[in-house]
């Protein structure tokens, strides 16, 4: 009996150890992370480009967020680092570092010098978020989260200028097709997305309107966020209740159902209408797209490679057809 128990515990331990190592450290195709880098980098570039509309008004010494106000909003935290404080008193220098930041974000999006630009991208995103905390929204938090995990490594191993340059410089060298760092980064994004949805769903359980099935109506009827008139839904209370309960059930079950291969496509498919609905009906286009970028981490690399192969084959056939 003791021998059987010992054998069982050994197998249990080895199974947990092997599963843990396989989950975190098994080298994977960096295609998924490369695609996340392109979309997340594009979002980072766009959202920081928007600051150019009134840069000194938000980031300047005499702008909306004075040093005293920002310190009060950060509750005196010494971790709220921002290099923008070094230049807020000089508008010309502030514009110079802002333009430099945009160039770095663009380089990161294209995957150029990605080992360096990924770190700088994270520092830039955090610095802007800390400098103007009064303008901080969920979009900025998702941007910083993605930048943090993309910084860990492997983001420039696929669909990047770094990869093209390496192939051009060393045409006879066999480049690695898998990356452990890419797997770690993707896993962290996946887990973080699960935490976001789990807390979002459980937080909604504290509100009576979610239990009643009327929460969705409160969102679409709010004129402050209304970009599309959806008040016609008032004539369909059962539809409102159904959509409310489905969205709540999806958020609560996301962290459990997104992992199995059979249920993952359904969970990811549901994310599209939910976040596009937020984007189109409530005017949160960038936030909705940022959440979809985070969900992209669950798309398997082989699917991306298959789509890439299809696109390549179609592009190769078109010149042949034109020539004929």
PDB file of C-alpha atoms in Angstrom:
ATOM      1  CA  UNK A   1       0.000   0.000   0.000  1.00  0.00           C
ATOM      2  CA  UNK A   2       2.796   2.411   0.906  1.00  0.00           C
ATOM      3  CA  UNK A   3       4.628   1.536  -2.298  1.00  0.00           C
ATOM      4  CA  UNK A   4       1.519   2.261  -4.392  1.00  0.00           C
ATOM      5  CA  UNK A   5       1.033   5.590  -2.623  1.00  0.00           C
ATOM      6  CA  UNK A   6       4.687   6.482  -3.209  1.00  0.00           C
ATOM      7  CA  UNK A   7       4.406   5.634  -6.919  1.00  0.00           C
ATOM      8  CA  UNK A   8       1.242   7.713  -7.240  1.00  0.00           C
ATOM      9  CA  UNK A   9       2.831  10.737  -5.568  1.00  0.00           C
ATOM     10  CA  UNK A  10       5.906  10.446  -7.805  1.00  0.00           C
ATOM     11  CA  UNK A  11       3.745  10.316 -10.925  1.00  0.00           C
ATOM     12  CA  UNK A  12       1.642  13.204  -9.665  1.00  0.00           C
ATOM     13  CA  UNK A  13       4.721  15.323  -8.992  1.00  0.00           C
ATOM     14  CA  UNK A  14       6.331  14.513 -12.353  1.00  0.00           C
ATOM     15  CA  UNK A  15       3.049  15.225 -14.155  1.00  0.00           C
ATOM     16  CA  UNK A  16       2.673  18.635 -12.486  1.00  0.00           C
ATOM     17  CA  UNK A  17       6.343  19.466 -13.109  1.00  0.00           C
ATOM     18  CA  UNK A  18       6.249  18.427 -16.770  1.00  0.00           C
ATOM     19  CA  UNK A  19       2.964  20.239 -17.338  1.00  0.00           C
ATOM     20  CA  UNK A  20       4.297  23.397 -15.697  1.00  0.00           C
ATOM     21  CA  UNK A  21       7.489  23.372 -17.780  1.00  0.00           C
ATOM     22  CA  UNK A  22       5.557  22.599 -20.967  1.00  0.00           C
ATOM     23  CA  UNK A  23       3.073  25.406 -20.317  1.00  0.00           C
ATOM     24  CA  UNK A  24       5.694  28.085 -19.650  1.00  0.00           C
ATOM     25  CA  UNK A  25       8.945  27.047 -21.288  1.00  0.00           C
ATOM     26  CA  UNK A  26       8.142  24.943 -24.358  1.00  0.00           C
ATOM     27  CA  UNK A  27       9.562  26.825 -27.377  1.00  0.00           C
ATOM     28  CA  UNK A  28       6.809  28.067 -29.669  1.00  0.00           C
ATOM     29  CA  UNK A  29       6.464  29.710 -33.052  1.00  0.00           C
ATOM     30  CA  UNK A  30       6.659  33.504 -32.403  1.00  0.00           C
ATOM     31  CA  UNK A  31       4.042  34.222 -35.093  1.00  0.00           C
ATOM     32  CA  UNK A  32       1.325  35.020 -32.538  1.00  0.00           C
ATOM     33  CA  UNK A  33       3.548  37.365 -30.547  1.00  0.00           C
ATOM     34  CA  UNK A  34       4.770  39.051 -33.741  1.00  0.00           C
ATOM     35  CA  UNK A  35       1.196  39.774 -34.793  1.00  0.00           C
ATOM     36  CA  UNK A  36       0.332  41.064 -31.312  1.00  0.00           C
ATOM     37  CA  UNK A  37       3.382  43.362 -31.553  1.00  0.00           C
ATOM     38  CA  UNK A  38       2.190  44.845 -34.857  1.00  0.00           C
ATOM     39  CA  UNK A  39      -1.340  45.589 -33.646  1.00  0.00           C
ATOM     40  CA  UNK A  40      -0.384  46.632 -30.101  1.00  0.00           C
ATOM     41  CA  UNK A  41       2.449  48.800 -31.438  1.00  0.00           C
ATOM     42  CA  UNK A  42       0.071  50.459 -33.892  1.00  0.00           C
ATOM     43  CA  UNK A  43      -2.358  51.205 -31.066  1.00  0.00           C
ATOM     44  CA  UNK A  44       0.447  52.591 -28.900  1.00  0.00           C
ATOM     45  CA  UNK A  45       1.668  54.789 -31.739  1.00  0.00           C
ATOM     46  CA  UNK A  46      -1.830  56.112 -32.456  1.00  0.00           C
ATOM     47  CA  UNK A  47      -2.787  56.804 -28.834  1.00  0.00           C
ATOM     48  CA  UNK A  48       0.471  58.673 -28.205  1.00  0.00           C
ATOM     49  CA  UNK A  49       0.136  60.547 -31.480  1.00  0.00           C
ATOM     50  CA  UNK A  50      -3.203  61.878 -30.198  1.00  0.00           C
ATOM     51  CA  UNK A  51      -1.358  63.691 -27.386  1.00  0.00           C
ATOM     52  CA  UNK A  52       0.108  65.907 -30.126  1.00  0.00           C
ATOM     53  CA  UNK A  53      -3.241  67.698 -30.409  1.00  0.00           C
ATOM     54  CA  UNK A  54      -2.532  69.513 -27.119  1.00  0.00           C
ATOM     55  CA  UNK A  55       0.801  68.246 -25.817  1.00  0.00           C
ATOM     56  CA  UNK A  56       1.689  71.174 -23.569  1.00  0.00           C
ATOM     57  CA  UNK A  57      -1.907  71.401 -22.337  1.00  0.00           C
ATOM     58  CA  UNK A  58      -1.626  67.902 -20.862  1.00  0.00           C
ATOM     59  CA  UNK A  59       2.093  67.375 -20.300  1.00  0.00           C
ATOM     60  CA  UNK A  60       3.339  70.945 -19.863  1.00  0.00           C
ATOM     61  CA  UNK A  61       4.262  72.628 -16.588  1.00  0.00           C
ATOM     62  CA  UNK A  62       1.299  75.019 -16.862  1.00  0.00           C
ATOM     63  CA  UNK A  63      -1.087  72.454 -18.302  1.00  0.00           C
ATOM     64  CA  UNK A  64      -4.117  70.742 -16.858  1.00  0.00           C
ATOM     65  CA  UNK A  65      -2.118  68.424 -14.593  1.00  0.00           C
ATOM     66  CA  UNK A  66       0.135  70.400 -12.284  1.00  0.00           C
ATOM     67  CA  UNK A  67       2.826  68.688 -10.224  1.00  0.00           C
ATOM     68  CA  UNK A  68       0.752  69.147  -7.076  1.00  0.00           C
ATOM     69  CA  UNK A  69      -2.376  67.638  -8.652  1.00  0.00           C
ATOM     70  CA  UNK A  70      -0.512  64.656 -10.107  1.00  0.00           C
ATOM     71  CA  UNK A  71       1.234  63.983  -6.790  1.00  0.00           C
ATOM     72  CA  UNK A  72      -2.119  64.053  -5.036  1.00  0.00           C
ATOM     73  CA  UNK A  73      -3.640  61.677  -7.594  1.00  0.00           C
ATOM     74  CA  UNK A  74      -0.705  59.287  -7.173  1.00  0.00           C
ATOM     75  CA  UNK A  75      -1.042  59.656  -3.386  1.00  0.00           C
ATOM     76  CA  UNK A  76       2.630  60.561  -3.128  1.00  0.00           C
ATOM     77  CA  UNK A  77       3.791  57.249  -4.610  1.00  0.00           C
ATOM     78  CA  UNK A  78       7.479  57.198  -5.535  1.00  0.00           C
ATOM     79  CA  UNK A  79       6.824  54.468  -8.127  1.00  0.00           C
ATOM     80  CA  UNK A  80       4.922  56.801 -10.470  1.00  0.00           C
ATOM     81  CA  UNK A  81       7.976  57.449 -12.642  1.00  0.00           C
ATOM     82  CA  UNK A  82       7.769  59.658 -15.728  1.00  0.00           C
ATOM     83  CA  UNK A  83      10.700  61.092 -17.652  1.00  0.00           C
ATOM     84  CA  UNK A  84       8.372  63.813 -18.978  1.00  0.00           C
ATOM     85  CA  UNK A  85       8.797  65.739 -15.710  1.00  0.00           C
ATOM     86  CA  UNK A  86      12.350  66.551 -16.850  1.00  0.00           C
ATOM     87  CA  UNK A  87      11.077  68.520 -19.861  1.00  0.00           C
ATOM     88  CA  UNK A  88       7.642  69.912 -18.922  1.00  0.00           C
ATOM     89  CA  UNK A  89       9.044  73.374 -18.255  1.00  0.00           C
ATOM     90  CA  UNK A  90      10.526  73.662 -21.762  1.00  0.00           C
ATOM     91  CA  UNK A  91       7.915  73.288 -24.542  1.00  0.00           C
ATOM     92  CA  UNK A  92      10.562  72.888 -27.276  1.00  0.00           C
ATOM     93  CA  UNK A  93      12.309  70.057 -25.422  1.00  0.00           C
ATOM     94  CA  UNK A  94       8.966  68.488 -24.568  1.00  0.00           C
ATOM     95  CA  UNK A  95       8.066  68.390 -28.254  1.00  0.00           C
ATOM     96  CA  UNK A  96      11.460  66.935 -29.140  1.00  0.00           C
ATOM     97  CA  UNK A  97      11.157  64.019 -26.695  1.00  0.00           C
ATOM     98  CA  UNK A  98       7.550  63.513 -27.800  1.00  0.00           C
ATOM     99  CA  UNK A  99       8.583  63.203 -31.453  1.00  0.00           C
ATOM    100  CA  UNK A 100      11.432  60.892 -30.436  1.00  0.00           C
ATOM    101  CA  UNK A 101       8.912  58.732 -28.548  1.00  0.00           C
ATOM    102  CA  UNK A 102       6.683  58.494 -31.628  1.00  0.00           C
ATOM    103  CA  UNK A 103       9.651  57.410 -33.748  1.00  0.00           C
ATOM    104  CA  UNK A 104      10.556  54.713 -31.200  1.00  0.00           C
ATOM    105  CA  UNK A 105       6.955  53.461 -31.082  1.00  0.00           C
ATOM    106  CA  UNK A 106       6.906  53.261 -34.873  1.00  0.00           C
ATOM    107  CA  UNK A 107      10.212  51.379 -34.890  1.00  0.00           C
ATOM    108  CA  UNK A 108       8.815  48.919 -32.355  1.00  0.00           C
ATOM    109  CA  UNK A 109       5.672  48.397 -34.423  1.00  0.00           C
ATOM    110  CA  UNK A 110       7.785  47.589 -37.479  1.00  0.00           C
ATOM    111  CA  UNK A 111      10.043  45.353 -35.401  1.00  0.00           C
ATOM    112  CA  UNK A 112      13.225  47.352 -35.921  1.00  0.00           C
ATOM    113  CA  UNK A 113      15.846  47.027 -33.144  1.00  0.00           C
ATOM    114  CA  UNK A 114      13.015  45.389 -31.211  1.00  0.00           C
ATOM    115  CA  UNK A 115      15.161  44.281 -28.268  1.00  0.00           C
ATOM    116  CA  UNK A 116      15.859  47.928 -27.444  1.00  0.00           C
ATOM    117  CA  UNK A 117      12.686  49.594 -28.733  1.00  0.00           C
ATOM    118  CA  UNK A 118      10.467  47.147 -26.812  1.00  0.00           C
ATOM    119  CA  UNK A 119      12.010  48.303 -23.517  1.00  0.00           C
ATOM    120  CA  UNK A 120      11.800  51.953 -24.539  1.00  0.00           C
ATOM    121  CA  UNK A 121       8.179  51.464 -25.621  1.00  0.00           C
ATOM    122  CA  UNK A 122       7.246  50.224 -22.153  1.00  0.00           C
ATOM    123  CA  UNK A 123       9.036  53.170 -20.514  1.00  0.00           C
ATOM    124  CA  UNK A 124       7.257  55.603 -22.858  1.00  0.00           C
ATOM    125  CA  UNK A 125       3.806  54.118 -22.214  1.00  0.00           C
ATOM    126  CA  UNK A 126       4.288  54.162 -18.439  1.00  0.00           C
ATOM    127  CA  UNK A 127       5.699  57.708 -18.456  1.00  0.00           C
ATOM    128  CA  UNK A 128       2.731  59.161 -20.351  1.00  0.00           C
ATOM    129  CA  UNK A 129       0.251  57.302 -18.146  1.00  0.00           C
ATOM    130  CA  UNK A 130       1.939  58.563 -14.957  1.00  0.00           C
ATOM    131  CA  UNK A 131       2.267  62.148 -16.209  1.00  0.00           C
ATOM    132  CA  UNK A 132      -1.439  62.563 -16.955  1.00  0.00           C
ATOM    133  CA  UNK A 133      -3.279  60.261 -14.518  1.00  0.00           C
ATOM    134  CA  UNK A 134      -6.464  62.278 -14.872  1.00  0.00           C
ATOM    135  CA  UNK A 135      -6.676  61.155 -18.505  1.00  0.00           C
ATOM    136  CA  UNK A 136      -5.969  57.500 -17.681  1.00  0.00           C
ATOM    137  CA  UNK A 137      -8.542  55.023 -18.988  1.00  0.00           C
ATOM    138  CA  UNK A 138      -8.797  51.291 -19.528  1.00  0.00           C
ATOM    139  CA  UNK A 139      -7.210  51.690 -22.956  1.00  0.00           C
ATOM    140  CA  UNK A 140      -3.987  53.042 -21.431  1.00  0.00           C
ATOM    141  CA  UNK A 141      -3.867  50.207 -18.929  1.00  0.00           C
ATOM    142  CA  UNK A 142      -4.229  47.581 -21.664  1.00  0.00           C
ATOM    143  CA  UNK A 143      -1.562  49.370 -23.726  1.00  0.00           C
ATOM    144  CA  UNK A 144       0.896  49.298 -20.818  1.00  0.00           C
ATOM    145  CA  UNK A 145       0.082  45.664 -20.042  1.00  0.00           C
ATOM    146  CA  UNK A 146       0.767  44.558 -23.622  1.00  0.00           C
ATOM    147  CA  UNK A 147       3.931  46.680 -23.820  1.00  0.00           C
ATOM    148  CA  UNK A 148       5.217  45.130 -20.598  1.00  0.00           C
ATOM    149  CA  UNK A 149       4.863  41.542 -21.799  1.00  0.00           C
ATOM    150  CA  UNK A 150       6.085  42.295 -25.325  1.00  0.00           C
ATOM    151  CA  UNK A 151       9.222  43.722 -23.715  1.00  0.00           C
ATOM    152  CA  UNK A 152      10.192  40.335 -22.268  1.00  0.00           C
ATOM    153  CA  UNK A 153      11.553  39.067 -25.561  1.00  0.00           C
ATOM    154  CA  UNK A 154      10.691  37.357 -28.793  1.00  0.00           C
ATOM    155  CA  UNK A 155       8.448  40.141 -30.069  1.00  0.00           C
ATOM    156  CA  UNK A 156      10.735  40.825 -33.014  1.00  0.00           C
ATOM    157  CA  UNK A 157      11.300  37.187 -33.950  1.00  0.00           C
ATOM    158  CA  UNK A 158       8.467  37.162 -36.511  1.00  0.00           C
ATOM    159  CA  UNK A 159       6.959  39.645 -38.982  1.00  0.00           C
ATOM    160  CA  UNK A 160       9.630  42.237 -38.265  1.00  0.00           C
ATOM    161  CA  UNK A 161      12.342  44.239 -39.967  1.00  0.00           C
ATOM    162  CA  UNK A 162      14.822  42.588 -37.606  1.00  0.00           C
ATOM    163  CA  UNK A 163      13.936  39.206 -39.089  1.00  0.00           C
ATOM    164  CA  UNK A 164      14.211  40.480 -42.675  1.00  0.00           C
ATOM    165  CA  UNK A 165      17.579  42.119 -41.995  1.00  0.00           C
ATOM    166  CA  UNK A 166      18.888  38.958 -40.347  1.00  0.00           C
ATOM    167  CA  UNK A 167      17.839  36.867 -43.359  1.00  0.00           C
ATOM    168  CA  UNK A 168      19.491  39.359 -45.700  1.00  0.00           C
ATOM    169  CA  UNK A 169      22.751  39.494 -43.721  1.00  0.00           C
ATOM    170  CA  UNK A 170      23.007  35.755 -43.188  1.00  0.00           C
ATOM    171  CA  UNK A 171      21.271  34.078 -46.149  1.00  0.00           C
ATOM    172  CA  UNK A 172      22.882  30.690 -45.478  1.00  0.00           C
ATOM    173  CA  UNK A 173      22.252  30.624 -41.736  1.00  0.00           C
ATOM    174  CA  UNK A 174      19.329  28.571 -40.485  1.00  0.00           C
ATOM    175  CA  UNK A 175      17.371  30.949 -38.265  1.00  0.00           C
ATOM    176  CA  UNK A 176      15.479  29.595 -35.235  1.00  0.00           C
ATOM    177  CA  UNK A 177      11.785  29.006 -35.858  1.00  0.00           C
ATOM    178  CA  UNK A 178      10.724  28.690 -32.216  1.00  0.00           C
ATOM    179  CA  UNK A 179      11.308  30.794 -29.122  1.00  0.00           C
ATOM    180  CA  UNK A 180      10.959  30.134 -25.398  1.00  0.00           C
ATOM    181  CA  UNK A 181      10.749  33.876 -24.656  1.00  0.00           C
ATOM    182  CA  UNK A 182       7.842  34.219 -27.077  1.00  0.00           C
ATOM    183  CA  UNK A 183       5.966  31.462 -25.257  1.00  0.00           C
ATOM    184  CA  UNK A 184       6.521  33.120 -21.856  1.00  0.00           C
ATOM    185  CA  UNK A 185       5.284  36.474 -23.189  1.00  0.00           C
ATOM    186  CA  UNK A 186       2.182  34.954 -24.784  1.00  0.00           C
ATOM    187  CA  UNK A 187       1.346  32.969 -21.648  1.00  0.00           C
ATOM    188  CA  UNK A 188       1.579  36.090 -19.488  1.00  0.00           C
ATOM    189  CA  UNK A 189      -0.746  38.002 -21.822  1.00  0.00           C
ATOM    190  CA  UNK A 190      -3.192  35.093 -21.781  1.00  0.00           C
ATOM    191  CA  UNK A 191      -3.225  34.861 -17.994  1.00  0.00           C
ATOM    192  CA  UNK A 192      -3.576  38.625 -17.619  1.00  0.00           C
ATOM    193  CA  UNK A 193      -6.585  38.623 -19.973  1.00  0.00           C
ATOM    194  CA  UNK A 194      -8.176  35.883 -17.846  1.00  0.00           C
ATOM    195  CA  UNK A 195      -7.650  37.949 -14.692  1.00  0.00           C
ATOM    196  CA  UNK A 196      -9.181  41.031 -16.364  1.00  0.00           C
ATOM    197  CA  UNK A 197     -12.340  39.215 -17.423  1.00  0.00           C
ATOM    198  CA  UNK A 198     -12.669  37.316 -14.146  1.00  0.00           C
ATOM    199  CA  UNK A 199     -12.530  40.493 -12.065  1.00  0.00           C
ATOM    200  CA  UNK A 200     -14.772  42.332 -14.541  1.00  0.00           C
ATOM    201  CA  UNK A 201     -17.380  39.582 -14.295  1.00  0.00           C
ATOM    202  CA  UNK A 202     -17.269  39.143 -10.517  1.00  0.00           C
ATOM    203  CA  UNK A 203     -17.324  42.916 -10.074  1.00  0.00           C
ATOM    204  CA  UNK A 204     -20.546  43.088 -12.097  1.00  0.00           C
ATOM    205  CA  UNK A 205     -22.184  40.625  -9.699  1.00  0.00           C
ATOM    206  CA  UNK A 206     -22.150  43.389  -7.097  1.00  0.00           C
ATOM    207  CA  UNK A 207     -24.539  45.457  -9.218  1.00  0.00           C
ATOM    208  CA  UNK A 208     -28.288  44.812  -9.037  1.00  0.00           C
ATOM    209  CA  UNK A 209     -28.846  45.728 -12.685  1.00  0.00           C
ATOM    210  CA  UNK A 210     -26.743  42.781 -13.831  1.00  0.00           C
ATOM    211  CA  UNK A 211     -28.889  40.401 -11.814  1.00  0.00           C
ATOM    212  CA  UNK A 212     -32.033  42.085 -13.126  1.00  0.00           C
ATOM    213  CA  UNK A 213     -30.810  41.970 -16.731  1.00  0.00           C
ATOM    214  CA  UNK A 214     -31.085  45.738 -17.323  1.00  0.00           C
ATOM    215  CA  UNK A 215     -27.403  46.737 -17.138  1.00  0.00           C
ATOM    216  CA  UNK A 216     -26.971  46.796 -20.911  1.00  0.00           C
ATOM    217  CA  UNK A 217     -29.805  49.285 -21.252  1.00  0.00           C
ATOM    218  CA  UNK A 218     -28.074  51.628 -18.795  1.00  0.00           C
ATOM    219  CA  UNK A 219     -24.963  51.505 -20.972  1.00  0.00           C
ATOM    220  CA  UNK A 220     -26.580  52.152 -24.365  1.00  0.00           C
ATOM    221  CA  UNK A 221     -28.941  54.818 -22.996  1.00  0.00           C
ATOM    222  CA  UNK A 222     -26.096  56.852 -21.462  1.00  0.00           C
ATOM    223  CA  UNK A 223     -25.789  59.873 -23.753  1.00  0.00           C
ATOM    224  CA  UNK A 224     -22.246  60.604 -22.547  1.00  0.00           C
ATOM    225  CA  UNK A 225     -20.894  57.476 -24.238  1.00  0.00           C
ATOM    226  CA  UNK A 226     -23.496  57.124 -26.966  1.00  0.00           C
ATOM    227  CA  UNK A 227     -22.027  57.165 -30.485  1.00  0.00           C
ATOM    228  CA  UNK A 228     -24.883  55.227 -32.055  1.00  0.00           C
ATOM    229  CA  UNK A 229     -28.541  55.528 -31.124  1.00  0.00           C
ATOM    230  CA  UNK A 230     -29.470  52.172 -29.606  1.00  0.00           C
ATOM    231  CA  UNK A 231     -32.471  53.384 -27.603  1.00  0.00           C
ATOM    232  CA  UNK A 232     -34.716  51.330 -29.900  1.00  0.00           C
ATOM    233  CA  UNK A 233     -33.710  48.400 -27.694  1.00  0.00           C
ATOM    234  CA  UNK A 234     -36.187  49.750 -25.107  1.00  0.00           C
ATOM    235  CA  UNK A 235     -38.930  48.054 -27.143  1.00  0.00           C
ATOM    236  CA  UNK A 236     -37.231  44.677 -26.655  1.00  0.00           C
ATOM    237  CA  UNK A 237     -36.679  44.160 -22.900  1.00  0.00           C
ATOM    238  CA  UNK A 238     -36.195  40.405 -23.309  1.00  0.00           C
ATOM    239  CA  UNK A 239     -33.410  41.007 -25.838  1.00  0.00           C
ATOM    240  CA  UNK A 240     -31.734  43.438 -23.430  1.00  0.00           C
ATOM    241  CA  UNK A 241     -31.965  40.895 -20.616  1.00  0.00           C
ATOM    242  CA  UNK A 242     -30.587  38.127 -22.842  1.00  0.00           C
ATOM    243  CA  UNK A 243     -27.638  40.214 -24.059  1.00  0.00           C
ATOM    244  CA  UNK A 244     -26.896  41.338 -20.496  1.00  0.00           C
ATOM    245  CA  UNK A 245     -26.863  37.815 -19.099  1.00  0.00           C
ATOM    246  CA  UNK A 246     -24.895  36.378 -22.032  1.00  0.00           C
ATOM    247  CA  UNK A 247     -22.165  39.010 -21.742  1.00  0.00           C
ATOM    248  CA  UNK A 248     -21.943  38.453 -17.969  1.00  0.00           C
ATOM    249  CA  UNK A 249     -21.804  34.664 -18.349  1.00  0.00           C
ATOM    250  CA  UNK A 250     -19.119  35.031 -21.026  1.00  0.00           C
ATOM    251  CA  UNK A 251     -16.894  37.149 -18.769  1.00  0.00           C
ATOM    252  CA  UNK A 252     -17.333  34.825 -15.792  1.00  0.00           C
ATOM    253  CA  UNK A 253     -16.582  31.684 -17.809  1.00  0.00           C
ATOM    254  CA  UNK A 254     -13.802  33.157 -19.965  1.00  0.00           C
ATOM    255  CA  UNK A 255     -10.895  32.111 -17.731  1.00  0.00           C
ATOM    256  CA  UNK A 256     -12.129  28.496 -17.682  1.00  0.00           C
ATOM    257  CA  UNK A 257     -13.420  27.971 -21.238  1.00  0.00           C
ATOM    258  CA  UNK A 258     -10.709  29.791 -23.196  1.00  0.00           C
ATOM    259  CA  UNK A 259      -8.103  27.085 -22.482  1.00  0.00           C
ATOM    260  CA  UNK A 260      -9.718  23.888 -23.876  1.00  0.00           C
ATOM    261  CA  UNK A 261      -9.306  23.602 -27.647  1.00  0.00           C
ATOM    262  CA  UNK A 262     -12.969  22.741 -28.224  1.00  0.00           C
ATOM    263  CA  UNK A 263     -14.377  25.797 -26.423  1.00  0.00           C
ATOM    264  CA  UNK A 264     -11.630  28.316 -27.228  1.00  0.00           C
ATOM    265  CA  UNK A 265     -12.951  29.233 -30.725  1.00  0.00           C
ATOM    266  CA  UNK A 266     -16.417  29.892 -29.266  1.00  0.00           C
ATOM    267  CA  UNK A 267     -15.029  32.097 -26.496  1.00  0.00           C
ATOM    268  CA  UNK A 268     -12.856  34.109 -28.905  1.00  0.00           C
ATOM    269  CA  UNK A 269     -15.710  34.409 -31.399  1.00  0.00           C
ATOM    270  CA  UNK A 270     -17.924  35.879 -28.663  1.00  0.00           C
ATOM    271  CA  UNK A 271     -15.252  38.495 -27.914  1.00  0.00           C
ATOM    272  CA  UNK A 272     -15.660  40.004 -31.395  1.00  0.00           C
ATOM    273  CA  UNK A 273     -19.311  41.178 -31.215  1.00  0.00           C
ATOM    274  CA  UNK A 274     -18.952  42.109 -27.540  1.00  0.00           C
ATOM    275  CA  UNK A 275     -15.963  44.411 -27.982  1.00  0.00           C
ATOM    276  CA  UNK A 276     -17.002  45.681 -31.410  1.00  0.00           C
ATOM    277  CA  UNK A 277     -20.389  46.508 -29.888  1.00  0.00           C
ATOM    278  CA  UNK A 278     -18.631  48.545 -27.179  1.00  0.00           C
ATOM    279  CA  UNK A 279     -16.485  50.170 -29.857  1.00  0.00           C
ATOM    280  CA  UNK A 280     -19.307  51.148 -32.209  1.00  0.00           C
ATOM    281  CA  UNK A 281     -22.205  51.820 -29.842  1.00  0.00           C
ATOM    282  CA  UNK A 282     -20.387  53.456 -26.921  1.00  0.00           C
ATOM    283  CA  UNK A 283     -17.656  55.354 -28.767  1.00  0.00           C
ATOM    284  CA  UNK A 284     -14.825  53.285 -27.234  1.00  0.00           C
ATOM    285  CA  UNK A 285     -13.294  52.187 -30.514  1.00  0.00           C
ATOM    286  CA  UNK A 286      -9.679  52.135 -29.341  1.00  0.00           C
ATOM    287  CA  UNK A 287     -10.514  50.305 -26.109  1.00  0.00           C
ATOM    288  CA  UNK A 288     -12.567  47.690 -27.943  1.00  0.00           C
ATOM    289  CA  UNK A 289      -9.761  47.092 -30.430  1.00  0.00           C
ATOM    290  CA  UNK A 290      -7.139  46.932 -27.646  1.00  0.00           C
ATOM    291  CA  UNK A 291      -9.118  44.181 -25.915  1.00  0.00           C
ATOM    292  CA  UNK A 292      -9.357  42.239 -29.174  1.00  0.00           C
ATOM    293  CA  UNK A 293      -5.572  42.578 -29.555  1.00  0.00           C
ATOM    294  CA  UNK A 294      -5.194  41.017 -26.112  1.00  0.00           C
ATOM    295  CA  UNK A 295      -7.490  38.147 -27.167  1.00  0.00           C
ATOM    296  CA  UNK A 296      -5.263  37.604 -30.196  1.00  0.00           C
ATOM    297  CA  UNK A 297      -2.740  35.986 -27.827  1.00  0.00           C
ATOM    298  CA  UNK A 298      -4.993  32.914 -27.715  1.00  0.00           C
ATOM    299  CA  UNK A 299      -4.849  32.366 -31.489  1.00  0.00           C
ATOM    300  CA  UNK A 300      -2.506  29.449 -32.202  1.00  0.00           C
ATOM    301  CA  UNK A 301       0.611  30.193 -34.294  1.00  0.00           C
ATOM    302  CA  UNK A 302      -0.220  27.446 -36.792  1.00  0.00           C
ATOM    303  CA  UNK A 303      -3.483  29.219 -37.674  1.00  0.00           C
ATOM    304  CA  UNK A 304      -1.570  32.441 -38.351  1.00  0.00           C
ATOM    305  CA  UNK A 305       0.987  30.558 -40.456  1.00  0.00           C
ATOM    306  CA  UNK A 306      -1.808  28.898 -42.449  1.00  0.00           C
ATOM    307  CA  UNK A 307      -3.373  32.292 -43.160  1.00  0.00           C
ATOM    308  CA  UNK A 308       0.040  33.631 -44.117  1.00  0.00           C
ATOM    309  CA  UNK A 309       0.565  30.714 -46.515  1.00  0.00           C
ATOM    310  CA  UNK A 310      -2.857  31.308 -48.111  1.00  0.00           C
ATOM    311  CA  UNK A 311      -2.118  34.997 -48.599  1.00  0.00           C
ATOM    312  CA  UNK A 312       1.291  34.233 -50.086  1.00  0.00           C
ATOM    313  CA  UNK A 313      -0.165  31.693 -52.514  1.00  0.00           C
ATOM    314  CA  UNK A 314      -2.864  34.128 -53.655  1.00  0.00           C
ATOM    315  CA  UNK A 315      -0.314  36.896 -54.173  1.00  0.00           C
ATOM    316  CA  UNK A 316       1.898  34.497 -56.128  1.00  0.00           C
ATOM    317  CA  UNK A 317      -0.993  33.460 -58.408  1.00  0.00           C
ATOM    318  CA  UNK A 318      -2.058  37.015 -59.260  1.00  0.00           C
ATOM    319  CA  UNK A 319       1.133  38.018 -61.153  1.00  0.00           C
ATOM    320  CA  UNK A 320       0.973  34.711 -63.053  1.00  0.00           C
ATOM    321  CA  UNK A 321      -2.660  35.350 -64.006  1.00  0.00           C
ATOM    322  CA  UNK A 322      -1.857  38.913 -65.089  1.00  0.00           C
ATOM    323  CA  UNK A 323       1.054  37.715 -67.206  1.00  0.00           C
ATOM    324  CA  UNK A 324      -1.117  35.099 -68.862  1.00  0.00           C
TER     325      UNK A 324
END
